[in-house]
PDB file of C-alpha atoms in Angstrom:
ATOM      1  CA  UNK A 346     -12.511  13.923  -7.363  1.00  0.00           C
ATOM      2  CA  UNK A 347     -11.719  10.405  -6.276  1.00  0.00           C
ATOM      3  CA  UNK A 348     -12.038   9.918  -2.522  1.00  0.00           C
ATOM      4  CA  UNK A 349     -11.815   7.002  -0.156  1.00  0.00           C
ATOM      5  CA  UNK A 350     -13.122   7.905   3.273  1.00  0.00           C
ATOM      6  CA  UNK A 351     -12.546   5.426   6.069  1.00  0.00           C
ATOM      7  CA  UNK A 352     -14.309   4.935   9.376  1.00  0.00           C
ATOM      8  CA  UNK A 353     -12.855   6.209  12.626  1.00  0.00           C
ATOM      9  CA  UNK A 354     -10.395   4.747  15.076  1.00  0.00           C
ATOM     10  CA  UNK A 355     -11.306   1.601  16.964  1.00  0.00           C
ATOM     11  CA  UNK A 356     -10.164  -0.021  20.192  1.00  0.00           C
ATOM     12  CA  UNK A 357     -10.674  -3.757  20.660  1.00  0.00           C
ATOM     13  CA  UNK A 358      -9.741  -6.413  23.126  1.00  0.00           C
ATOM     14  CA  UNK A 359      -7.746  -9.467  22.057  1.00  0.00           C
ATOM     15  CA  UNK A 360      -9.902 -12.202  20.580  1.00  0.00           C
ATOM     16  CA  UNK A 361     -12.563  -9.846  19.286  1.00  0.00           C
ATOM     17  CA  UNK A 362     -13.240  -8.535  15.765  1.00  0.00           C
ATOM     18  CA  UNK A 363     -13.163  -5.175  14.026  1.00  0.00           C
ATOM     19  CA  UNK A 364     -14.884  -3.986  10.873  1.00  0.00           C
ATOM     20  CA  UNK A 365     -13.455  -1.023   8.980  1.00  0.00           C
ATOM     21  CA  UNK A 366     -15.403   0.730   6.253  1.00  0.00           C
ATOM     22  CA  UNK A 367     -14.110   2.547   3.176  1.00  0.00           C
ATOM     23  CA  UNK A 368     -16.609   4.833   1.469  1.00  0.00           C
ATOM     24  CA  UNK A 369     -15.606   5.508  -2.128  1.00  0.00           C
ATOM     25  CA  UNK A 370     -16.717   8.332  -4.390  1.00  0.00           C
ATOM     26  CA  UNK A 371     -15.742  10.212  -7.517  1.00  0.00           C
ATOM     27  CA  UNK A 372     -15.346   7.208  -9.800  1.00  0.00           C
ATOM     28  CA  UNK A 373     -17.257   4.239 -11.186  1.00  0.00           C
ATOM     29  CA  UNK A 374     -17.203   1.756  -8.330  1.00  0.00           C
ATOM     30  CA  UNK A 375     -17.551  -1.275 -10.603  1.00  0.00           C
ATOM     31  CA  UNK A 376     -14.371  -0.477 -12.502  1.00  0.00           C
ATOM     32  CA  UNK A 377     -11.717  -0.800  -9.803  1.00  0.00           C
ATOM     33  CA  UNK A 378     -10.452  -3.273  -7.248  1.00  0.00           C
ATOM     34  CA  UNK A 379      -9.986  -2.212  -3.658  1.00  0.00           C
ATOM     35  CA  UNK A 380      -7.000  -3.380  -1.629  1.00  0.00           C
ATOM     36  CA  UNK A 381      -6.275  -3.306   2.077  1.00  0.00           C
ATOM     37  CA  UNK A 382      -2.836  -2.404   3.406  1.00  0.00           C
ATOM     38  CA  UNK A 383      -1.837  -2.045   7.032  1.00  0.00           C
ATOM     39  CA  UNK A 384       1.009  -0.374   8.886  1.00  0.00           C
ATOM     40  CA  UNK A 385       1.962  -1.249  12.443  1.00  0.00           C
ATOM     41  CA  UNK A 386       3.329   1.599  14.588  1.00  0.00           C
ATOM     42  CA  UNK A 387       6.785   2.604  13.347  1.00  0.00           C
ATOM     43  CA  UNK A 388       6.771  -0.178  10.770  1.00  0.00           C
ATOM     44  CA  UNK A 389       6.437  -0.510   7.012  1.00  0.00           C
ATOM     45  CA  UNK A 390       3.504  -1.232   4.754  1.00  0.00           C
ATOM     46  CA  UNK A 391       1.973  -4.701   4.654  1.00  0.00           C
ATOM     47  CA  UNK A 392      -0.391  -5.795   1.889  1.00  0.00           C
ATOM     48  CA  UNK A 393      -3.379  -7.697   3.249  1.00  0.00           C
ATOM     49  CA  UNK A 394      -5.589  -8.483   0.272  1.00  0.00           C
ATOM     50  CA  UNK A 395      -7.812  -7.279  -2.525  1.00  0.00           C
ATOM     51  CA  UNK A 396     -11.406  -7.497  -3.640  1.00  0.00           C
ATOM     52  CA  UNK A 397     -12.905  -7.155  -7.091  1.00  0.00           C
ATOM     53  CA  UNK A 398     -15.612  -4.504  -7.436  1.00  0.00           C
ATOM     54  CA  UNK A 399     -18.478  -6.990  -7.374  1.00  0.00           C
ATOM     55  CA  UNK A 400     -17.013  -8.872  -4.395  1.00  0.00           C
ATOM     56  CA  UNK A 401     -16.965 -12.089  -6.413  1.00  0.00           C
ATOM     57  CA  UNK A 402     -13.207 -12.361  -6.340  1.00  0.00           C
ATOM     58  CA  UNK A 403     -10.966 -11.824  -3.372  1.00  0.00           C
ATOM     59  CA  UNK A 404      -7.480 -12.843  -2.359  1.00  0.00           C
ATOM     60  CA  UNK A 405      -5.522 -12.344   0.786  1.00  0.00           C
ATOM     61  CA  UNK A 406      -2.002 -12.765   2.012  1.00  0.00           C
ATOM     62  CA  UNK A 407      -1.621 -16.200   3.549  1.00  0.00           C
ATOM     63  CA  UNK A 408      -1.216 -14.868   7.066  1.00  0.00           C
ATOM     64  CA  UNK A 409      -4.690 -13.314   6.965  1.00  0.00           C
ATOM     65  CA  UNK A 410      -6.617 -16.093   5.230  1.00  0.00           C
ATOM     66  CA  UNK A 411      -9.378 -17.461   7.404  1.00  0.00           C
ATOM     67  CA  UNK A 412      -9.295 -14.400   9.613  1.00  0.00           C
ATOM     68  CA  UNK A 413     -10.306 -11.599   7.245  1.00  0.00           C
ATOM     69  CA  UNK A 414     -13.436 -10.951   5.212  1.00  0.00           C
ATOM     70  CA  UNK A 415     -13.864  -8.197   2.663  1.00  0.00           C
ATOM     71  CA  UNK A 416     -17.329  -7.280   1.452  1.00  0.00           C
ATOM     72  CA  UNK A 417     -18.966  -4.408  -0.356  1.00  0.00           C
ATOM     73  CA  UNK A 418     -22.284  -2.616  -0.594  1.00  0.00           C
ATOM     74  CA  UNK A 419     -22.451  -1.385  -4.149  1.00  0.00           C
ATOM     75  CA  UNK A 420     -25.558   0.699  -3.440  1.00  0.00           C
ATOM     76  CA  UNK A 421     -23.450   3.001  -1.269  1.00  0.00           C
ATOM     77  CA  UNK A 422     -20.092   2.281  -2.952  1.00  0.00           C
ATOM     78  CA  UNK A 423     -18.577   1.181   0.321  1.00  0.00           C
ATOM     79  CA  UNK A 424     -16.120  -1.598   1.036  1.00  0.00           C
ATOM     80  CA  UNK A 425     -15.759  -3.293   4.407  1.00  0.00           C
ATOM     81  CA  UNK A 426     -12.846  -5.204   5.902  1.00  0.00           C
ATOM     82  CA  UNK A 427     -13.481  -7.376   8.946  1.00  0.00           C
ATOM     83  CA  UNK A 428     -10.560  -8.853  10.864  1.00  0.00           C
ATOM     84  CA  UNK A 429     -11.353 -11.499  13.461  1.00  0.00           C
ATOM     85  CA  UNK A 430      -9.587 -13.024  16.434  1.00  0.00           C
ATOM     86  CA  UNK A 431      -7.502  -9.923  16.997  1.00  0.00           C
ATOM     87  CA  UNK A 432      -4.136 -10.069  18.749  1.00  0.00           C
ATOM     88  CA  UNK A 433      -1.891  -7.312  20.059  1.00  0.00           C
ATOM     89  CA  UNK A 434       0.120  -7.629  16.833  1.00  0.00           C
ATOM     90  CA  UNK A 435      -2.906  -6.436  14.839  1.00  0.00           C
ATOM     91  CA  UNK A 436      -2.542  -2.937  16.251  1.00  0.00           C
ATOM     92  CA  UNK A 437      -1.974  -0.858  13.134  1.00  0.00           C
ATOM     93  CA  UNK A 438      -3.298   1.769  10.784  1.00  0.00           C
ATOM     94  CA  UNK A 439      -5.420   0.075   8.138  1.00  0.00           C
ATOM     95  CA  UNK A 440      -5.679   1.641   4.685  1.00  0.00           C
ATOM     96  CA  UNK A 441      -7.992   0.935   1.790  1.00  0.00           C
ATOM     97  CA  UNK A 442      -6.497   1.693  -1.608  1.00  0.00           C
ATOM     98  CA  UNK A 443      -7.947   1.695  -5.114  1.00  0.00           C
ATOM     99  CA  UNK A 444      -6.333  -0.228  -7.915  1.00  0.00           C
ATOM    100  CA  UNK A 445      -5.693  -3.647  -9.460  1.00  0.00           C
ATOM    101  CA  UNK A 446      -1.909  -3.492  -9.807  1.00  0.00           C
ATOM    102  CA  UNK A 447      -0.922  -0.216  -8.225  1.00  0.00           C
ATOM    103  CA  UNK A 448      -2.727   1.992  -5.772  1.00  0.00           C
ATOM    104  CA  UNK A 449      -3.492   5.425  -7.144  1.00  0.00           C
ATOM    105  CA  UNK A 450      -5.789   6.521  -4.362  1.00  0.00           C
ATOM    106  CA  UNK A 451      -5.716   5.756  -0.667  1.00  0.00           C
ATOM    107  CA  UNK A 452      -8.038   6.252   2.246  1.00  0.00           C
ATOM    108  CA  UNK A 453      -6.848   8.348   5.157  1.00  0.00           C
ATOM    109  CA  UNK A 454      -6.297   5.285   7.323  1.00  0.00           C
ATOM    110  CA  UNK A 455      -8.055   3.811  10.348  1.00  0.00           C
ATOM    111  CA  UNK A 456      -6.137   3.180  13.545  1.00  0.00           C
ATOM    112  CA  UNK A 457      -7.097  -0.095  15.164  1.00  0.00           C
ATOM    113  CA  UNK A 458      -5.711  -0.549  18.656  1.00  0.00           C
ATOM    114  CA  UNK A 459      -5.842  -3.970  20.251  1.00  0.00           C
ATOM    115  CA  UNK A 460      -5.372  -3.761  23.977  1.00  0.00           C
ATOM    116  CA  UNK A 461      -6.414  -5.724  27.010  1.00  0.00           C
TER     117      UNK A 461
ATOM    118  CA  UNK B1204      11.019  -9.856   7.000  1.00  0.00           C
ATOM    119  CA  UNK B1205      10.092  -8.201   3.701  1.00  0.00           C
ATOM    120  CA  UNK B1206      10.330 -10.127   0.464  1.00  0.00           C
ATOM    121  CA  UNK B1207      11.845  -7.028  -1.153  1.00  0.00           C
ATOM    122  CA  UNK B1208      15.043  -5.430   0.160  1.00  0.00           C
ATOM    123  CA  UNK B1209      15.700  -1.698   0.495  1.00  0.00           C
ATOM    124  CA  UNK B1210      18.318   0.323   2.388  1.00  0.00           C
ATOM    125  CA  UNK B1211      16.908   1.623   5.640  1.00  0.00           C
ATOM    126  CA  UNK B1212      18.046   5.163   4.951  1.00  0.00           C
ATOM    127  CA  UNK B1213      19.726   7.401   2.412  1.00  0.00           C
ATOM    128  CA  UNK B1214      20.663  11.033   2.680  1.00  0.00           C
ATOM    129  CA  UNK B1215      21.848  13.857   0.512  1.00  0.00           C
ATOM    130  CA  UNK B1216      22.343  17.576   0.410  1.00  0.00           C
ATOM    131  CA  UNK B1217      19.840  19.845  -1.321  1.00  0.00           C
ATOM    132  CA  UNK B1218      20.311  19.688  -5.066  1.00  0.00           C
ATOM    133  CA  UNK B1219      22.084  16.364  -5.017  1.00  0.00           C
ATOM    134  CA  UNK B1220      20.852  13.100  -6.491  1.00  0.00           C
ATOM    135  CA  UNK B1221      20.007  10.119  -4.321  1.00  0.00           C
ATOM    136  CA  UNK B1222      19.106   6.620  -5.417  1.00  0.00           C
ATOM    137  CA  UNK B1223      17.099   4.029  -3.534  1.00  0.00           C
ATOM    138  CA  UNK B1224      17.547   0.399  -4.510  1.00  0.00           C
ATOM    139  CA  UNK B1225      14.953  -2.356  -4.294  1.00  0.00           C
ATOM    140  CA  UNK B1226      16.051  -5.961  -4.668  1.00  0.00           C
ATOM    141  CA  UNK B1227      13.740  -8.923  -5.156  1.00  0.00           C
ATOM    142  CA  UNK B1228      13.452 -12.254  -6.890  1.00  0.00           C
ATOM    143  CA  UNK B1229      12.451 -13.692 -10.220  1.00  0.00           C
ATOM    144  CA  UNK B1230       8.963 -14.388  -8.861  1.00  0.00           C
ATOM    145  CA  UNK B1231       8.290 -10.744  -7.992  1.00  0.00           C
ATOM    146  CA  UNK B1232      10.399  -7.946  -9.510  1.00  0.00           C
ATOM    147  CA  UNK B1233      11.780 -10.280 -12.160  1.00  0.00           C
ATOM    148  CA  UNK B1234       8.292 -11.058 -13.480  1.00  0.00           C
ATOM    149  CA  UNK B1235       6.164  -8.058 -12.574  1.00  0.00           C
ATOM    150  CA  UNK B1236       6.112  -4.283 -12.579  1.00  0.00           C
ATOM    151  CA  UNK B1237       7.591  -2.263  -9.757  1.00  0.00           C
ATOM    152  CA  UNK B1238       5.808   0.604  -8.035  1.00  0.00           C
ATOM    153  CA  UNK B1239       7.088   3.279  -5.682  1.00  0.00           C
ATOM    154  CA  UNK B1240       5.182   5.075  -2.926  1.00  0.00           C
ATOM    155  CA  UNK B1241       6.099   8.145  -0.902  1.00  0.00           C
ATOM    156  CA  UNK B1242       4.845   8.531   2.658  1.00  0.00           C
ATOM    157  CA  UNK B1243       5.095  11.447   5.062  1.00  0.00           C
ATOM    158  CA  UNK B1244       4.651  10.873   8.814  1.00  0.00           C
ATOM    159  CA  UNK B1245       1.027  10.456   9.787  1.00  0.00           C
ATOM    160  CA  UNK B1246      -0.146  10.483   6.170  1.00  0.00           C
ATOM    161  CA  UNK B1247      -1.338   7.878   3.719  1.00  0.00           C
ATOM    162  CA  UNK B1248       1.145   6.717   1.089  1.00  0.00           C
ATOM    163  CA  UNK B1249       1.145   8.381  -2.323  1.00  0.00           C
ATOM    164  CA  UNK B1250       1.860   6.693  -5.642  1.00  0.00           C
ATOM    165  CA  UNK B1251       5.109   8.031  -7.053  1.00  0.00           C
ATOM    166  CA  UNK B1252       6.028   5.610  -9.854  1.00  0.00           C
ATOM    167  CA  UNK B1253       4.023   2.895 -11.576  1.00  0.00           C
ATOM    168  CA  UNK B1254       4.934   0.257 -14.162  1.00  0.00           C
ATOM    169  CA  UNK B1255       8.641   0.564 -13.345  1.00  0.00           C
ATOM    170  CA  UNK B1256       9.222   4.048 -14.705  1.00  0.00           C
ATOM    171  CA  UNK B1257       5.943   5.912 -15.222  1.00  0.00           C
ATOM    172  CA  UNK B1258       5.055   9.014 -13.246  1.00  0.00           C
ATOM    173  CA  UNK B1259       1.434   9.808 -12.401  1.00  0.00           C
ATOM    174  CA  UNK B1260       0.235  13.249 -13.290  1.00  0.00           C
ATOM    175  CA  UNK B1261       1.529  15.806 -10.839  1.00  0.00           C
ATOM    176  CA  UNK B1262       4.654  13.939  -9.774  1.00  0.00           C
ATOM    177  CA  UNK B1263       7.732  16.081 -10.521  1.00  0.00           C
ATOM    178  CA  UNK B1264      10.137  14.749 -13.127  1.00  0.00           C
ATOM    179  CA  UNK B1265      12.855  14.858 -10.458  1.00  0.00           C
ATOM    180  CA  UNK B1266      11.566  11.420  -9.533  1.00  0.00           C
ATOM    181  CA  UNK B1267      12.459   8.593 -11.880  1.00  0.00           C
ATOM    182  CA  UNK B1268      12.221   4.815 -11.692  1.00  0.00           C
ATOM    183  CA  UNK B1269      14.028   2.000 -13.419  1.00  0.00           C
ATOM    184  CA  UNK B1270      14.176  -1.774 -13.332  1.00  0.00           C
ATOM    185  CA  UNK B1271      16.711  -4.351 -14.423  1.00  0.00           C
ATOM    186  CA  UNK B1272      16.293  -8.057 -13.829  1.00  0.00           C
ATOM    187  CA  UNK B1273      15.307  -8.619 -10.217  1.00  0.00           C
ATOM    188  CA  UNK B1274      16.232  -5.129  -9.020  1.00  0.00           C
ATOM    189  CA  UNK B1275      14.720  -1.693  -9.308  1.00  0.00           C
ATOM    190  CA  UNK B1276      15.680   1.781  -8.246  1.00  0.00           C
ATOM    191  CA  UNK B1277      14.142   5.152  -7.543  1.00  0.00           C
ATOM    192  CA  UNK B1278      16.219   8.231  -8.224  1.00  0.00           C
ATOM    193  CA  UNK B1279      15.519  11.665  -6.823  1.00  0.00           C
ATOM    194  CA  UNK B1280      17.499  14.356  -8.594  1.00  0.00           C
ATOM    195  CA  UNK B1281      17.740  17.942  -7.433  1.00  0.00           C
ATOM    196  CA  UNK B1282      16.896  16.841  -3.895  1.00  0.00           C
ATOM    197  CA  UNK B1283      14.635  19.252  -2.013  1.00  0.00           C
ATOM    198  CA  UNK B1284      13.766  19.538   1.665  1.00  0.00           C
ATOM    199  CA  UNK B1285      10.180  18.519   0.931  1.00  0.00           C
ATOM    200  CA  UNK B1286      11.417  15.178  -0.395  1.00  0.00           C
ATOM    201  CA  UNK B1287      12.242  14.099   3.145  1.00  0.00           C
ATOM    202  CA  UNK B1288       9.924  11.116   3.592  1.00  0.00           C
ATOM    203  CA  UNK B1289       9.751   7.332   3.581  1.00  0.00           C
ATOM    204  CA  UNK B1290       9.812   5.555   0.231  1.00  0.00           C
ATOM    205  CA  UNK B1291       8.494   2.065  -0.412  1.00  0.00           C
ATOM    206  CA  UNK B1292       8.940  -0.158  -3.426  1.00  0.00           C
ATOM    207  CA  UNK B1293       6.203  -2.668  -4.227  1.00  0.00           C
ATOM    208  CA  UNK B1294       5.440  -5.443  -6.662  1.00  0.00           C
ATOM    209  CA  UNK B1295       3.434  -8.635  -7.002  1.00  0.00           C
ATOM    210  CA  UNK B1296       4.760 -12.119  -6.345  1.00  0.00           C
ATOM    211  CA  UNK B1297       3.873 -14.977  -8.700  1.00  0.00           C
ATOM    212  CA  UNK B1298       4.723 -17.614  -6.131  1.00  0.00           C
ATOM    213  CA  UNK B1299       1.428 -16.946  -4.431  1.00  0.00           C
ATOM    214  CA  UNK B1300      -1.449 -15.842  -6.640  1.00  0.00           C
ATOM    215  CA  UNK B1301      -2.586 -12.310  -5.956  1.00  0.00           C
ATOM    216  CA  UNK B1302       0.037 -11.530  -3.347  1.00  0.00           C
ATOM    217  CA  UNK B1303       1.257  -7.972  -3.124  1.00  0.00           C
ATOM    218  CA  UNK B1304       4.655  -7.293  -1.613  1.00  0.00           C
ATOM    219  CA  UNK B1305       6.250  -4.141  -0.220  1.00  0.00           C
ATOM    220  CA  UNK B1306       9.828  -3.342   0.596  1.00  0.00           C
ATOM    221  CA  UNK B1307      10.656  -2.359   4.182  1.00  0.00           C
ATOM    222  CA  UNK B1308      10.901   1.301   3.271  1.00  0.00           C
ATOM    223  CA  UNK B1309      13.752   3.790   2.973  1.00  0.00           C
ATOM    224  CA  UNK B1310      13.907   7.003   4.934  1.00  0.00           C
ATOM    225  CA  UNK B1311      15.284   9.866   2.890  1.00  0.00           C
ATOM    226  CA  UNK B1312      16.974  12.644   4.848  1.00  0.00           C
ATOM    227  CA  UNK B1313      17.893  15.976   3.326  1.00  0.00           C
ATOM    228  CA  UNK B1314      21.032  17.233   5.035  1.00  0.00           C
TER     229      UNK B1314
END
């Protein structure tokens, strides 16, 4: 069965970076895009960006451009999202989700807490 | 502020029908498909409707989606207690290439 398994919760100080992993399984990795969506505490969903399976194509919401990098290791079918220069407003649950237009499968979420 | 607009909450008695609206613009809903996600507290979202009105396998036919112009709606008929959750509409916006947009979410309460 299709699974997206994310890395565990992280705590970071403002100004630092965090890297979240998303281990995929149960499908052909090369056939599907992976998106990143975040949700601040008590808030709604916010689309961050997507990456093509071979990492050659990516796109991000304007507010994240220059601050986020998405990469993949196809040998272990894992996608990584690194967010830099963290602020308190980046505290959120970060989800990876499979799909090009709609997201059929989601990871369980990774809580990133930014606190001084 | 979300690009898409949804009511913050709707409610209904068991067995009733509730409808959640999602309003956008020509550049998003008017030009692209609409998707709906269901989310329970502490859980990841789940795809409920894709391509305006299609249900993934396993989604009960009590859930139905529609779209007209720059608006879309999700209807839940025969409301059940387990339908109490947050519902988000989503689409893509042509104004910025590759930009996904979500509505602010609607909390459904079963009275």
